[in-house]
Amino acid sequence: MHQAAVENREFAPVETAHRKIRLRKQLVKQADAIAQEYSLSAVASRVLAARGHTVGEDLQNYLSPTLKDGLPDPNKLKNLALACRLIKEVADTGKGIAICCDFDVDGLSGGAQVHDFFNQIGVQSQVFVPDRFEDGYGLNEKMVREIAEKKFGLLLTIDYGTTNVKELELAHKLGLKSVVVDHHHVSGQKPPADFFINPNQKGCGFAGKILCASGLAWYLLVALKGFFPQAKQLDVKNYLDLACLGTICDMVPLIGANRVIAKRGLELLGQTTRPGLVALKNVSGINQTVNCFDVGFGIGPRLNAAGRIVHGDIVVQLLTTSDSKLATKLAQRLNKLNLERQHTEGLVKEAAVERIRSRGHLPAGLVVYDKEFHTGVVGIVAQRLVEMFYRPAVVLGRDSDGLYKGSVRGIRGFNVVEALGAVSEHLVKFGGHEGAGGLSVQEANFEAFEEAFVRECERRLSDIETDPVAEADTEASLSDLHPDLISELKRFAPFGIGNPNPQLLFRGLKVAEVRSLKDAHLKVTFSDGKAGVTGLMWRTKSHPALKVGAQVDVVGRPDMSNFGGRSELQLNLQAVESA
């Protein structure tokens, strides 16, 4: 690797990052008022108060989110009605709609919604998904020309298009109408589409700018229903099972409209009769009730595996088919692809970690590249590096066109797309949003890019906390742990970015036992002298504070474990410090 330019700097030694404990500000009066108004326990009420909730309509909507009260008016989404009118005009001419979506869960679940909707109302449509390895991210010239040659009347992008200026100009020259539905960062020139739907554009700000593409696609259906008389009998709420997939997997904040979409969508997922989702649940081992964890770690990775290993087309086919046998076959194939993805990811991660450790220092930003790195898993590996070392991380592999393509993941407070913009002179292409991004680099520019990226990280991290933190909502004792509390805290679901699982701080616990699970995780028994509890720390082989006999402070998420048919209280450990 080209490290000469950055080797002589003074950096921290390479260490796995362990989270430090921080307690949110405790608001006793607000907690007491919440407890009285909503008949909640003291612990649950302190959690809500610490997160800024107060008695009132907003908290009522939080505890009982509904479609009627929790979703913003579609008419406030800039250009939505105009785009729907154009789509109707094109459909009335008999020409089809080309739906161009990204190869991840967000784009695919958004594209599947729109495609299925058009199928239901008799409007011709076809989904076009770029090949990650041949085409890269976003709209491309080959796709645009194919759509024009097939005589489609309108090109509709979902989950990209904001930065595809040249491709949309080509579409216009070839006689295609175009609508862009996207949620990515808007900077510079507005895309030359007939209508641009993106909450981040000037003069919009719809739903707090937090909807993902799948959520925006659902809003498109809500509006389209009013333009097509044949859609009158369709209940677009039934598409929330697909909309929630992108909402959860794209890691947008689960607050406001996203919280409502996720909650209602999860309820529908639990009782879905959609053959593709039924088959996916079966291969994922998911029972009737479905939560964010099931989607994020069961369904989502299997849907993403197609685009990472082969092609995303299979996912749209799975999510829109009415054939149960075909759905089972496709879901089983996705399951195999996910196993292949896990194996490949493990190899790339191992090599990337070894590269970082071999340097003997931890720079402000991590850049790892290898021509053998599979470009379908570099994003996941970048996220794993952030989790391990808590530094912004770039991982790149060489694609079939000879370019090095990769992904960037950041830490809290670090804006990824702004950082890439600051070093864009060394890049062929880049894009993304605050938490994640993608980029392409010529091999000849590696050294210059790495030095510039590390320097940019140094500059930005000077104002950012560079130690990972586990933020506890409130203190509790082991005597507070009981099934009723677990049930109360689950009322605050769905959990994710912006609405994390409640985390409780337990002080002065004694470490009674520490065991290794599969040489990858830790299982710890704690005691306060009167009661004991088991804690699990995932993806951690050792921790300096976890020694038998030690007194520790612990932050953990309380839950019920049903392993082996036995139900018992358990802590999902987030942080441990010596007391």
XYZ file of C-alpha atoms in Angstrom:
579
model
C 0.000 0.000 0.000
C 1.069 3.584 -0.625
C 1.675 4.753 2.915
C 4.876 6.738 2.647
C 3.115 10.082 2.639
C 1.245 9.406 5.887
C 3.691 7.111 7.689
C 5.686 9.831 9.427
C 2.726 11.333 11.291
C 2.100 10.737 14.996
C -0.981 8.558 15.445
C -2.513 6.553 18.263
C -1.557 2.882 18.647
C -3.937 0.368 17.095
C -6.488 -0.710 19.689
C -9.986 -2.101 19.565
C -12.354 0.664 20.665
C -14.406 -0.060 23.794
C -17.334 2.189 24.555
C -17.264 4.617 27.421
C -20.307 5.094 29.635
C -22.304 8.286 29.622
C -25.563 8.911 31.476
C -28.171 11.152 29.899
C -29.331 14.128 31.955
C -31.970 12.930 34.400
C -35.176 14.987 34.441
C -37.006 13.873 37.578
C -40.054 16.160 37.431
C -40.778 15.313 33.789
C -40.379 11.601 34.573
C -42.811 11.803 37.491
C -45.396 13.561 35.305
C -45.008 10.912 32.564
C -45.366 8.096 35.068
C -48.590 9.577 36.426
C -50.151 10.473 33.053
C -49.399 7.213 31.233
C -49.263 4.732 34.145
C -45.666 3.763 33.419
C -43.020 2.521 35.852
C -40.405 4.874 37.267
C -37.646 3.307 35.134
C -39.615 3.508 31.871
C -40.692 7.091 32.634
C -37.104 8.165 33.353
C -36.057 6.718 29.992
C -38.658 8.813 28.154
C -37.872 11.979 30.090
C -34.134 11.599 29.502
C -34.830 11.409 25.770
C -36.628 14.739 25.850
C -40.235 13.541 25.978
C -42.816 15.452 27.981
C -46.513 14.892 28.621
C -48.504 15.934 25.561
C -49.638 15.091 22.038
C -46.153 14.265 20.732
C -45.573 11.676 23.453
C -49.043 10.246 22.935
C -48.247 9.813 19.227
C -44.910 8.262 20.164
C -46.507 5.691 22.472
C -49.393 5.001 20.073
C -48.290 5.995 16.545
C -51.098 6.005 13.971
C -51.256 6.594 10.233
C -53.897 9.275 10.709
C -52.017 11.436 13.199
C -48.382 10.477 12.598
C -47.887 11.064 8.871
C -47.416 14.423 7.113
C -49.722 15.520 4.304
C -48.516 14.199 0.891
C -49.424 17.566 -0.639
C -46.460 19.054 1.211
C -43.960 16.896 -0.710
C -42.592 19.209 -3.400
C -43.388 18.171 -6.994
C -45.289 15.016 -5.945
C -48.637 15.972 -7.503
C -46.958 17.300 -10.665
C -44.956 14.081 -11.048
C -48.094 11.970 -10.621
C -49.921 13.989 -13.278
C -47.032 13.404 -15.707
C -46.975 9.670 -14.944
C -50.737 9.529 -15.621
C -50.348 11.399 -18.893
C -47.642 9.000 -20.099
C -49.628 5.943 -18.998
C -52.678 7.237 -20.893
C -50.648 7.236 -24.122
C -50.101 3.502 -23.679
C -46.378 3.853 -23.135
C -44.757 2.035 -20.218
C -42.973 3.291 -17.127
C -39.328 2.275 -16.629
C -38.609 2.007 -12.901
C -34.880 2.405 -12.225
C -33.933 1.537 -8.647
C -30.802 0.891 -6.631
C -29.508 -2.594 -5.804
C -29.891 -2.316 -2.018
C -32.950 -3.008 0.146
C -34.104 0.603 0.077
C -34.104 0.919 -3.695
C -35.382 -2.592 -4.354
C -38.262 -2.419 -1.881
C -39.183 1.011 -3.280
C -39.059 -0.237 -6.860
C -41.055 -3.352 -5.968
C -43.842 -1.221 -4.457
C -44.239 0.921 -7.555
C -43.953 -2.021 -9.970
C -46.571 -4.033 -8.081
C -48.893 -1.009 -7.908
C -48.676 -0.513 -11.671
C -49.296 -4.241 -12.232
C -52.403 -4.055 -10.061
C -53.885 -1.139 -12.035
C -52.885 -2.359 -15.492
C -50.095 0.118 -16.266
C -47.140 -1.347 -18.146
C -43.876 -1.137 -16.183
C -40.494 -2.794 -15.927
C -37.842 -2.564 -13.238
C -34.232 -1.851 -14.201
C -31.531 -2.474 -11.590
C -27.893 -1.553 -12.296
C -25.287 -4.288 -12.024
C -23.055 -3.372 -9.085
C -19.999 -4.811 -10.811
C -20.597 -3.775 -14.433
C -22.485 -0.507 -13.977
C -21.736 0.722 -10.481
C -24.127 2.867 -8.462
C -26.858 4.999 -10.000
C -28.351 5.606 -13.397
C -26.093 4.786 -16.360
C -26.041 5.479 -20.075
C -26.507 1.835 -21.077
C -29.691 1.623 -19.018
C -31.076 4.880 -20.433
C -30.460 3.767 -24.037
C -32.090 0.378 -23.405
C -35.175 2.084 -21.936
C -35.438 4.386 -24.955
C -34.987 1.495 -27.410
C -37.818 -0.407 -25.705
C -40.090 2.596 -26.324
C -40.876 3.373 -22.691
C -42.439 6.781 -22.197
C -41.071 7.711 -18.773
C -38.000 6.951 -16.709
C -38.633 6.904 -12.946
C -35.625 6.632 -10.623
C -35.913 5.441 -7.036
C -32.995 5.862 -4.576
C -30.717 7.659 -7.009
C -30.847 10.279 -9.722
C -29.931 13.388 -7.718
C -26.396 13.396 -9.145
C -27.120 11.725 -12.526
C -27.068 14.933 -14.579
C -25.509 13.519 -17.758
C -27.693 10.427 -17.819
C -30.905 12.432 -17.376
C -29.823 14.866 -20.096
C -29.363 11.843 -22.374
C -32.836 10.583 -21.448
C -34.279 13.954 -22.461
C -32.422 13.888 -25.793
C -33.809 10.399 -26.465
C -37.363 11.635 -25.913
C -37.943 10.205 -22.441
C -39.856 11.997 -19.715
C -38.242 11.584 -16.289
C -39.082 11.718 -12.591
C -36.437 11.396 -9.862
C -37.448 10.056 -6.430
C -34.428 10.201 -4.142
C -33.353 11.096 -0.610
C -29.621 11.632 -1.014
C -27.666 14.827 -0.405
C -28.407 17.642 -2.850
C -25.471 19.860 -3.792
C -24.780 21.915 -6.854
C -26.825 21.422 -10.023
C -30.381 20.126 -9.703
C -30.918 17.010 -11.852
C -32.502 17.855 -15.235
C -35.550 15.645 -14.680
C -39.057 16.791 -15.542
C -39.848 16.566 -11.838
C -37.479 16.137 -8.904
C -38.789 14.620 -5.665
C -36.235 14.860 -2.873
C -36.973 16.299 0.602
C -33.400 17.639 0.716
C -33.944 20.017 -2.195
C -34.409 23.719 -1.623
C -37.930 24.657 -0.682
C -39.002 21.206 0.495
C -37.862 19.684 3.809
C -40.774 17.219 3.779
C -41.145 15.058 6.911
C -37.986 16.532 8.421
C -35.878 15.275 5.472
C -35.621 11.823 7.068
C -37.596 9.574 4.697
C -35.650 6.968 2.749
C -36.392 6.133 -0.896
C -38.738 3.286 0.039
C -40.764 5.643 2.231
C -40.884 8.220 -0.563
C -41.984 5.501 -3.007
C -44.879 4.709 -0.673
C -45.875 8.381 -0.660
C -45.745 8.282 -4.457
C -48.325 5.471 -4.376
C -50.507 7.422 -1.947
C -50.596 10.299 -4.432
C -50.830 8.157 -7.592
C -53.976 6.468 -6.285
C -55.827 9.759 -6.677
C -54.834 10.027 -10.358
C -55.862 6.540 -11.497
C -59.582 5.672 -11.181
C -58.750 1.946 -11.454
C -56.715 2.243 -8.236
C -59.763 3.232 -6.210
C -60.151 -0.224 -4.672
C -56.437 -0.556 -3.808
C -55.454 0.017 -0.183
C -51.975 1.538 -0.375
C -51.518 0.925 3.368
C -50.895 -2.699 2.365
C -47.602 -1.624 0.781
C -46.184 -0.564 4.137
C -44.781 -4.082 4.631
C -42.408 -3.300 1.738
C -41.890 0.343 2.690
C -40.731 -0.615 6.176
C -37.975 -2.855 4.755
C -36.097 0.094 3.280
C -36.956 2.316 6.236
C -35.337 -0.104 8.686
C -32.453 -1.372 6.548
C -31.359 2.032 5.249
C -30.891 3.122 8.873
C -32.835 6.375 8.628
C -33.999 7.820 11.978
C -36.993 5.894 13.326
C -38.797 9.007 14.445
C -41.746 10.940 13.037
C -43.086 9.519 9.774
C -40.430 6.789 9.691
C -41.574 5.514 13.084
C -45.162 5.211 11.842
C -44.106 3.491 8.590
C -41.855 1.072 10.474
C -44.377 0.231 13.188
C -47.334 -0.310 10.881
C -45.121 -2.094 8.340
C -43.798 -4.516 10.960
C -47.365 -5.314 12.013
C -48.218 -6.109 8.378
C -45.037 -8.189 8.001
C -46.138 -10.299 10.918
C -49.343 -11.287 9.155
C -48.304 -10.877 5.515
C -49.634 -13.176 2.807
C -47.247 -11.730 0.211
C -45.556 -14.946 -1.060
C -42.081 -13.435 -1.266
C -42.151 -12.123 2.291
C -43.642 -15.362 3.630
C -40.817 -17.316 1.969
C -38.208 -14.870 3.267
C -39.517 -15.172 6.811
C -39.361 -18.953 6.521
C -35.731 -19.113 5.376
C -34.813 -16.508 8.012
C -36.460 -18.484 10.812
C -38.800 -15.614 11.697
C -42.048 -16.414 13.468
C -45.357 -14.540 13.450
C -44.206 -11.399 15.286
C -41.594 -9.388 13.385
C -39.347 -6.694 14.878
C -36.591 -4.405 13.612
C -33.911 -6.938 14.513
C -35.616 -9.556 12.318
C -35.649 -7.141 9.386
C -32.202 -5.675 9.944
C -30.390 -8.952 10.578
C -32.661 -11.566 8.985
C -34.615 -10.324 5.991
C -32.432 -7.350 5.025
C -29.083 -9.139 4.610
C -30.714 -11.769 2.399
C -32.260 -9.115 0.173
C -28.966 -7.212 -0.001
C -27.020 -10.387 -0.788
C -28.364 -10.517 -4.348
C -26.937 -7.136 -5.344
C -23.708 -7.781 -3.457
C -22.960 -11.166 -5.011
C -24.880 -11.407 -8.322
C -27.712 -9.030 -9.313
C -30.632 -7.319 -7.591
C -33.265 -8.345 -10.183
C -34.078 -11.483 -8.216
C -35.266 -9.388 -5.248
C -37.875 -7.448 -7.245
C -39.093 -10.726 -8.692
C -39.369 -12.217 -5.211
C -41.176 -9.220 -3.673
C -43.751 -8.955 -6.491
C -44.500 -12.575 -7.386
C -47.847 -14.190 -6.585
C -46.401 -17.696 -7.082
C -45.600 -19.314 -3.720
C -43.451 -22.055 -5.255
C -41.356 -19.544 -7.165
C -41.101 -17.389 -4.036
C -39.762 -20.323 -2.018
C -37.213 -21.111 -4.720
C -36.042 -17.493 -4.930
C -35.870 -17.090 -1.134
C -33.752 -20.234 -0.849
C -31.404 -18.865 -3.482
C -31.099 -15.593 -1.572
C -30.337 -17.558 1.575
C -27.450 -19.321 -0.187
C -26.173 -16.039 -1.587
C -26.231 -14.574 1.916
C -24.109 -17.446 3.242
C -21.669 -16.789 0.409
C -21.713 -13.084 1.267
C -20.964 -13.830 4.932
C -17.972 -15.980 3.979
C -16.615 -13.374 1.571
C -17.168 -10.585 4.080
C -15.256 -12.536 6.727
C -12.230 -12.960 4.453
C -12.138 -9.279 3.439
C -12.639 -8.098 7.019
C -9.812 -10.341 8.284
C -7.442 -9.007 5.623
C -8.477 -5.377 6.263
C -7.992 -5.659 10.028
C -4.577 -7.253 9.511
C -3.547 -4.362 7.232
C -4.558 -1.827 9.871
C -2.867 -3.640 12.759
C 0.327 -4.177 10.751
C 0.805 -0.407 10.475
C 1.361 -0.121 14.209
C -0.643 3.096 14.444
C -4.240 4.212 14.119
C -4.628 7.219 11.805
C -7.549 9.618 11.992
C -9.075 7.939 8.948
C -8.701 4.354 7.759
C -8.134 3.589 4.061
C -7.740 -0.050 3.013
C -7.720 -1.331 -0.563
C -6.822 -4.467 -2.460
C -7.555 -5.607 -5.997
C -8.860 -8.895 -4.566
C -11.408 -7.274 -2.236
C -14.953 -8.147 -3.355
C -16.673 -4.822 -4.053
C -20.017 -6.264 -2.999
C -19.021 -6.451 0.667
C -16.744 -3.437 1.118
C -19.537 -1.371 2.683
C -20.196 -3.948 5.388
C -16.476 -4.323 6.070
C -16.077 -0.539 6.344
C -18.825 -0.540 8.967
C -17.108 -3.364 10.871
C -13.852 -1.364 10.915
C -15.708 1.636 12.342
C -17.180 -0.596 15.040
C -13.753 -2.008 15.898
C -11.583 1.120 15.769
C -14.085 3.985 15.834
C -12.539 5.894 12.982
C -14.022 6.847 9.580
C -13.180 3.964 7.247
C -12.805 3.525 3.489
C -12.575 0.040 1.959
C -12.038 -0.419 -1.795
C -11.707 -3.276 -4.241
C -10.986 -3.343 -7.962
C -14.000 -3.697 -10.225
C -14.212 -5.227 -13.685
C -13.570 -1.850 -15.345
C -10.206 -1.510 -13.577
C -11.394 1.249 -11.251
C -11.190 0.842 -7.508
C -14.655 1.201 -6.041
C -15.572 1.257 -2.416
C -17.578 2.498 0.513
C -17.060 4.920 3.381
C -18.620 4.761 6.823
C -18.284 7.447 9.480
C -18.543 7.914 13.210
C -21.018 10.030 15.131
C -20.774 13.682 14.069
C -18.693 12.940 10.954
C -20.431 13.848 7.683
C -19.237 11.320 5.125
C -20.463 12.983 1.943
C -19.007 16.359 2.985
C -15.642 14.712 3.715
C -15.644 13.047 0.284
C -16.538 16.353 -1.310
C -13.513 17.952 0.329
C -11.170 15.419 -1.333
C -13.143 14.982 -4.574
C -10.244 16.173 -6.746
C -8.690 12.734 -6.220
C -11.893 10.813 -7.024
C -13.569 9.725 -10.238
C -16.998 9.716 -8.631
C -18.584 9.880 -5.193
C -21.978 10.190 -3.504
C -23.951 9.325 -0.398
C -25.292 11.003 2.706
C -24.157 11.913 6.209
C -23.519 8.405 7.526
C -22.359 6.476 4.459
C -21.025 7.009 0.958
C -19.546 5.409 -2.120
C -16.580 6.370 -4.272
C -14.425 5.423 -7.243
C -10.660 6.023 -7.399
C -8.003 5.528 -10.067
C -5.166 3.360 -8.771
C -2.683 6.098 -9.642
C -4.480 8.430 -7.207
C -4.433 6.136 -4.168
C -1.571 7.829 -2.377
C -2.936 11.341 -2.912
C -6.449 10.285 -1.911
C -5.344 8.488 1.242
C -3.224 11.408 2.411
C -6.001 13.913 1.668
C -8.660 11.775 3.353
C -6.591 11.236 6.502
C -5.843 14.957 6.676
C -9.543 15.782 6.237
C -10.413 13.305 9.004
C -7.818 14.901 11.288
C -9.403 18.283 10.691
C -12.971 17.098 11.271
C -12.191 14.831 14.230
C -10.587 17.710 16.109
C -14.132 18.837 16.975
C -15.643 15.347 17.367
C -15.493 12.881 20.239
C -13.218 10.076 19.067
C -14.112 7.558 21.735
C -17.270 5.517 21.189
C -19.919 6.142 23.823
C -22.744 4.050 25.230
C -25.421 6.476 26.315
C -27.454 5.161 29.254
C -30.996 6.490 29.550
C -31.195 6.051 33.301
C -29.815 4.126 36.261
C -31.477 0.969 37.532
C -30.804 -1.885 39.925
C -31.055 -5.611 39.309
C -34.213 -5.642 41.419
C -35.862 -3.438 38.749
C -35.402 -6.161 36.147
C -38.584 -8.127 35.611
C -40.720 -9.176 32.612
C -43.194 -6.313 33.150
C -40.398 -3.763 32.656
C -39.302 -5.525 29.457
C -42.878 -5.305 28.148
C -43.081 -1.621 29.036
C -39.846 -0.777 27.268
C -40.963 -2.663 24.157
C -43.817 -0.159 23.838
C -41.144 2.283 22.709
C -40.361 0.129 19.638
C -39.594 0.118 16.743
C -35.960 0.723 17.649
C -33.204 1.994 15.419
C -31.298 5.163 14.529
C -32.884 8.108 16.342
C -34.835 5.807 18.645
C -32.373 3.272 20.071
C -33.235 0.447 22.399
C -33.501 1.692 25.998
C -30.145 1.339 27.739
C -29.932 1.001 31.538
C -26.917 1.711 33.750
C -26.169 -0.702 36.595
C -23.444 0.416 38.997
C -21.138 -1.629 41.185
C -21.893 -5.126 39.898
C -19.487 -7.954 40.659
C -18.213 -10.113 37.802
C -18.962 -13.682 38.870
C -18.105 -15.530 35.639
C -16.787 -14.791 32.135
C -17.152 -17.310 29.308
C -16.262 -17.192 25.621
C -18.943 -18.142 23.086
C -17.630 -19.565 19.807
C -14.417 -17.581 20.370
C -16.334 -14.520 19.163
C -18.614 -13.296 21.968
C -18.553 -12.986 25.758
C -21.096 -14.337 28.226
C -20.810 -12.760 31.672
C -22.583 -13.414 34.973
C -23.027 -10.383 37.249
C -24.166 -10.138 40.867
C -25.127 -7.294 43.199
C -24.965 -9.538 46.278
C -28.700 -10.220 46.232
C -29.527 -11.036 42.630
C -27.673 -12.063 39.507
C -28.075 -11.541 35.787
C -26.417 -12.811 32.612
C -24.965 -10.374 30.092
C -23.904 -10.982 26.488
C -21.320 -8.838 24.700
C -21.421 -9.577 20.988
C -18.422 -9.519 18.631
C -16.039 -9.077 21.567
C -13.400 -11.661 22.410
C -12.063 -9.892 25.510
C -12.571 -6.758 27.591
C -10.032 -5.293 30.032
C -12.674 -4.633 32.740
C -14.257 -8.079 32.623
C -12.208 -10.062 35.139
C -13.740 -12.459 37.638
C -14.121 -10.699 40.995
C -13.940 -7.182 39.508
C -16.472 -4.464 40.378
C -17.895 -2.871 37.257
C -20.459 -0.407 35.963
C -22.506 -1.842 33.114
C -24.739 -0.391 30.406
C -27.057 -2.910 28.841
C -30.340 -3.451 27.058
C -32.630 -5.675 29.132
C -34.416 -8.442 27.283
C -35.909 -11.896 27.706
C -33.916 -14.869 26.429
C -35.815 -17.972 25.345
C -32.784 -20.043 24.404
C -33.252 -23.784 24.860
C -36.896 -23.352 25.797
C -36.015 -21.497 29.004
C -37.154 -17.929 29.522
C -34.845 -15.719 31.554
C -33.821 -12.089 31.902
C -30.659 -11.076 30.097
C -28.618 -7.944 29.397
C -27.348 -7.168 25.933
C -24.129 -5.439 26.988
C -23.188 -2.128 25.370
C -20.382 -0.946 27.658
C -18.462 -2.002 30.761
C -16.149 0.117 32.922
C -14.304 -0.568 36.161
C -16.401 0.759 39.017
